[in-house]
Coordinates of C-alpha atoms in Angstrom, one line a residue:
X579 CA -15.0 -36.9 82.2
X580 CA -18.6 -36.6 80.5
X581 CA -19.0 -32.8 81.3
X582 CA -15.5 -32.1 79.7
X583 CA -16.5 -34.2 76.6
X584 CA -19.7 -32.4 76.4
X585 CA -18.1 -29.1 76.7
X586 CA -15.5 -29.9 73.9
X587 CA -18.4 -31.1 71.5
X588 CA -20.4 -28.2 72.2
X589 CA -17.4 -25.8 71.2
X590 CA -16.5 -28.1 68.0
X591 CA -20.0 -28.2 66.8
X592 CA -19.9 -26.5 63.2
X593 CA -23.4 -25.3 63.5
X594 CA -23.2 -23.6 66.8
X595 CA -19.8 -22.0 65.5
X596 CA -21.6 -20.9 62.5
X597 CA -24.4 -19.1 64.5
X598 CA -22.0 -17.7 67.1
X599 CA -19.9 -16.0 64.6
X600 CA -23.0 -14.7 62.7
X601 CA -24.4 -13.1 66.0
X602 CA -20.9 -12.0 67.2
X603 CA -21.1 -9.5 64.3
X604 CA -22.2 -5.8 64.7
X605 CA -25.3 -6.8 62.9
X606 CA -26.1 -9.7 64.9
X607 CA -25.6 -8.1 68.3
X608 CA -27.8 -5.2 67.0
X609 CA -30.7 -7.7 66.0
X610 CA -30.4 -9.8 69.3
X611 CA -30.3 -6.5 71.4
X612 CA -33.3 -4.9 69.7
X613 CA -35.3 -7.9 69.4
X614 CA -34.8 -8.7 73.3
X615 CA -35.6 -4.8 74.2
X616 CA -38.9 -4.9 72.1
X617 CA -39.9 -8.4 73.4
X618 CA -39.2 -7.3 76.9
X619 CA -41.0 -4.0 76.9
X620 CA -44.1 -5.9 75.3
X621 CA -44.1 -8.5 78.0
X622 CA -43.8 -6.2 80.8
X623 CA -46.3 -3.7 79.6
X624 CA -48.8 -4.8 82.3
X625 CA -46.2 -4.0 85.0
X626 CA -44.9 -0.9 83.5
X627 CA -48.4 0.5 82.8
X628 CA -50.8 -1.3 85.4
X629 CA -53.4 1.3 84.5
X630 CA -53.9 -0.3 81.1
X631 CA -54.2 1.0 77.7
X632 CA -57.8 2.5 78.2
X633 CA -57.0 4.8 81.1
X634 CA -58.4 8.3 80.3
X635 CA -57.1 11.8 81.7
X636 CA -58.7 15.2 81.2
X637 CA -56.2 16.3 78.6
X638 CA -57.3 15.1 75.1
X639 CA -55.2 15.7 72.0
X640 CA -52.1 17.2 73.8
X641 CA -48.6 17.3 72.5
X642 CA -45.7 15.5 73.8
X643 CA -44.4 16.0 77.4
X644 CA -42.7 14.2 80.0
X645 CA -45.8 12.9 81.5
X646 CA -46.9 11.7 77.8
X647 CA -44.0 11.3 75.7
X648 CA -46.1 10.7 72.5
X649 CA -49.1 13.0 73.7
X650 CA -52.7 11.8 74.2
X651 CA -55.4 10.8 72.0
X652 CA -58.8 12.2 71.3
X653 CA -60.3 11.1 74.6
X654 CA -57.1 11.8 76.8
X655 CA -55.5 8.2 76.5
X656 CA -51.6 8.1 76.7
X657 CA -50.5 7.4 73.1
X658 CA -47.3 5.7 74.4
X659 CA -49.0 3.4 76.5
X660 CA -51.4 2.4 73.8
X661 CA -48.6 2.0 71.5
X662 CA -46.6 -0.2 73.7
X663 CA -49.7 -2.3 74.4
X664 CA -50.2 -2.5 70.4
X665 CA -46.8 -3.7 70.0
X666 CA -47.6 -6.5 72.6
X667 CA -50.7 -7.3 70.6
X668 CA -48.7 -7.5 67.3
X669 CA -45.9 -9.5 68.8
X670 CA -48.5 -11.9 70.2
X671 CA -50.2 -12.3 66.8
X672 CA -46.7 -12.7 64.9
X673 CA -45.2 -15.2 67.4
X674 CA -48.5 -17.5 67.1
X675 CA -49.1 -17.0 63.2
X676 CA -45.8 -17.2 62.0
X677 CA -44.5 -20.4 63.6
X678 CA -47.8 -22.2 62.6
X679 CA -47.3 -20.8 59.0
X680 CA -43.8 -22.3 59.1
X681 CA -45.0 -25.6 60.1
X682 CA -48.1 -25.9 57.6
X683 CA -45.9 -24.7 54.9
X684 CA -43.1 -27.0 55.5
X685 CA -45.6 -30.0 55.5
X686 CA -47.1 -29.0 52.5
X687 CA -43.6 -28.6 50.7
X688 CA -42.7 -32.1 51.7
X689 CA -45.7 -34.0 50.6
X690 CA -43.9 -34.5 47.4
X691 CA -42.2 -37.3 48.8
X692 CA -45.5 -39.3 49.1
X693 CA -46.3 -38.7 45.5
X694 CA -44.9 -36.5 42.8
X695 CA -48.3 -35.7 41.5
X696 CA -49.3 -34.5 45.0
X697 CA -46.4 -32.5 45.4
X698 CA -47.3 -30.7 42.1
X699 CA -50.8 -30.1 42.9
X700 CA -49.6 -28.6 46.2
X701 CA -47.3 -26.3 44.6
X702 CA -50.0 -25.0 42.2
X703 CA -52.3 -24.3 45.2
X704 CA -49.3 -22.2 46.8
X705 CA -48.8 -20.4 43.5
X706 CA -52.4 -19.4 43.6
X707 CA -52.0 -18.2 47.2
X708 CA -48.7 -16.3 46.2
X709 CA -50.5 -14.4 43.4
X710 CA -52.6 -12.6 46.1
X711 CA -50.8 -9.6 47.6
X712 CA -51.4 -9.6 51.6
X713 CA -53.7 -6.9 51.6
X714 CA -56.0 -8.4 49.2
X715 CA -55.7 -12.0 50.6
X716 CA -56.6 -10.3 54.0
X717 CA -59.5 -8.4 52.7
X718 CA -60.8 -12.0 51.3
X719 CA -60.5 -13.4 54.7
X720 CA -62.1 -10.6 56.4
X721 CA -65.3 -11.0 53.9
X722 CA -65.6 -14.7 55.1
X723 CA -64.3 -14.6 58.9
X724 CA -65.2 -10.7 59.8
X725 CA -62.8 -8.1 61.2
X726 CA -60.6 -8.9 64.4
X727 CA -57.7 -10.7 65.6
X728 CA -58.7 -14.1 64.0
X729 CA -58.9 -12.5 60.7
X730 CA -55.1 -11.2 60.9
X731 CA -54.1 -14.5 62.3
X732 CA -55.5 -16.4 59.3
X733 CA -54.4 -13.9 56.9
X734 CA -50.7 -14.0 58.2
X735 CA -50.9 -17.8 58.5
X736 CA -51.9 -18.1 54.8
X737 CA -49.7 -15.6 53.4
X738 CA -46.5 -17.4 54.4
X739 CA -47.5 -20.8 53.3
X740 CA -45.9 -20.4 49.6
X741 CA -42.5 -19.1 50.7
X742 CA -42.1 -22.1 53.3
X743 CA -43.7 -24.5 50.9
X744 CA -41.2 -23.9 48.2
X745 CA -38.2 -23.8 50.2
X746 CA -39.3 -27.3 51.7
X747 CA -40.0 -28.6 48.3
X748 CA -36.6 -27.2 47.0
X749 CA -34.8 -29.1 49.6
X750 CA -36.8 -32.2 49.0
X751 CA -36.0 -32.2 45.4
X752 CA -32.3 -31.7 46.1
X753 CA -32.2 -34.4 48.7
X754 CA -33.8 -37.0 46.9
X755 CA -30.7 -37.4 44.3
X756 CA -28.4 -37.7 47.1
X757 CA -26.9 -41.3 47.4
X758 CA -27.8 -41.6 51.0
X759 CA -31.2 -41.0 50.4
X760 CA -31.3 -43.5 47.2
X761 CA -29.5 -46.0 49.6
X762 CA -32.2 -45.5 52.3
X763 CA -35.0 -46.0 49.9
X764 CA -33.2 -48.9 48.2
X765 CA -33.0 -50.7 51.6
X766 CA -36.7 -50.3 52.3
X767 CA -36.6 -47.5 54.7
X768 CA -40.1 -45.9 54.8
X769 CA -40.7 -42.4 53.2
X770 CA -41.8 -40.7 56.6
X771 CA -38.6 -41.8 58.2
X772 CA -36.3 -40.6 55.3
X773 CA -38.3 -37.3 55.4
X774 CA -37.9 -36.9 59.0
X775 CA -34.4 -38.1 59.5
X776 CA -32.6 -36.7 56.4
X777 CA -34.8 -34.1 54.5
X778 CA -36.4 -32.0 57.2
X779 CA -33.0 -31.6 59.2
X780 CA -31.6 -30.2 55.9
X781 CA -34.5 -27.7 55.3
X782 CA -34.9 -26.7 58.9
X783 CA -32.2 -23.9 59.0
X784 CA -33.2 -22.3 55.9
X785 CA -37.0 -22.4 57.0
X786 CA -36.1 -20.7 60.2
X787 CA -34.1 -17.8 58.3
X788 CA -37.0 -17.4 56.2
X789 CA -39.3 -17.3 59.2
X790 CA -37.3 -14.1 60.5
X791 CA -37.8 -12.7 57.0
X792 CA -41.5 -13.2 57.1
X793 CA -42.1 -11.6 60.4
X794 CA -41.2 -8.4 58.7
X795 CA -44.1 -9.2 56.1
X796 CA -46.4 -9.9 58.8
X797 CA -45.9 -6.9 60.6
X798 CA -46.8 -4.8 57.6
X799 CA -49.9 -7.1 56.9
X800 CA -51.3 -6.5 60.1
X801 CA -50.4 -2.6 59.7
X802 CA -52.0 -2.5 56.3
X803 CA -55.2 -4.4 57.2
X804 CA -55.6 -2.3 60.3
X805 CA -54.9 0.9 58.7
X806 CA -57.8 0.4 56.3
X807 CA -60.0 -0.6 59.3
X808 CA -60.0 -4.3 58.5
X809 CA -57.9 -5.4 61.4
X810 CA -58.3 -5.2 65.2
X811 CA -61.4 -2.8 66.1
X812 CA -61.0 -0.1 68.8
X813 CA -60.6 0.2 71.7
X814 CA -58.2 -2.8 71.6
X815 CA -54.8 -1.2 70.5
X816 CA -52.6 -2.5 67.6
X817 CA -49.8 -0.1 65.8
X818 CA -51.9 -0.3 62.6
X819 CA -55.0 0.7 64.6
X820 CA -53.3 3.8 66.1
X821 CA -52.2 4.9 62.7
X822 CA -55.9 4.3 61.3
X823 CA -57.3 6.7 64.0
X824 CA -54.1 8.8 64.0
X825 CA -54.6 9.9 60.4
X826 CA -57.7 11.8 61.6
X827 CA -55.8 14.0 64.1
X828 CA -52.3 14.1 62.3
X829 CA -52.6 17.9 61.9
X830 CA -53.4 18.6 65.7
X831 CA -51.0 15.9 67.2
X832 CA -48.5 14.4 64.7
X833 CA -47.3 12.1 67.2
X834 CA -50.3 10.2 67.1
X835 CA -48.9 8.9 63.9
X836 CA -45.2 9.3 64.4
X837 CA -45.1 7.5 67.5
X838 CA -46.7 4.2 66.2
X839 CA -44.8 4.6 63.0
X840 CA -41.4 4.7 64.7
X841 CA -42.3 1.6 66.9
X842 CA -43.4 -0.1 63.7
X843 CA -40.2 0.6 62.0
X844 CA -37.9 -0.4 64.9
X845 CA -39.8 -3.5 65.1
X846 CA -39.4 -4.4 61.3
X847 CA -35.7 -3.2 61.5
X848 CA -34.9 -5.8 64.4
X849 CA -36.2 -8.6 62.7
X850 CA -34.8 -7.6 59.3
X851 CA -31.3 -7.7 61.1
X852 CA -32.2 -10.9 62.8
X853 CA -33.1 -12.5 59.2
X854 CA -29.7 -11.0 57.9
X855 CA -27.8 -12.7 60.7
X856 CA -29.5 -16.0 60.4
X857 CA -29.0 -16.2 56.6
X858 CA -25.3 -15.3 57.1
X859 CA -25.0 -18.5 59.4
X860 CA -27.1 -20.4 56.6
X861 CA -24.8 -19.3 53.8
X862 CA -21.8 -20.3 55.7
X863 CA -23.0 -23.9 55.7

């Protein structure tokens, strides 16, 4: 009896129905397939290519072949293997920095429930951050922290704060005028409980959808900083690092640049489609 009731509740849950319909569309299914394929290849890279990304052959700067689909680099390393390990690095960076940025940005946006003046000051700070392009912000962070994974992580985390903070604040200002929130405050319910029980659930879906949008921006922040030599440093691969070095040899082996670029485009396309599907589900609410 309990099982049948649970099944019925899952089938009649309006939130689940909205997301199921959004991901049953061609766009949603393509997003899921691409994200699953990209993530699987990145996770299985050590299994698929146990020799690692630094394995050298005798053939340097050779063109595409069955053995080396993207060719080899200047010291004979397989470019496709390095690109896939670079994809693994990029996804690891994105899947840690973006959720942290979402969490911090949401908390900052909701601080206005404690004090309106505090909320206004936080928003002014987020406006200052938003005024810096991602590349300029990354350069400022590199000056302080130095090049490498940590600088990229901090740059992506900080760059996402304004968008998540503004969405959370917009939800806060809207919900504070609702009757059930006013009634809860009249009854003496603490502001923290109101925020957790009423306001945060209202903001969650929109913020998650924005998270998928920001993943695309994070991909290009990493690529931009690495292309100018301020991201990960060789021999550790990333898609941006491969493009940085590939520019020197693009006339000899165009696939040095084309291969990582194609993977970068597919990565951005996958999360763009995912963001569209999530936005579609949110807009149906």
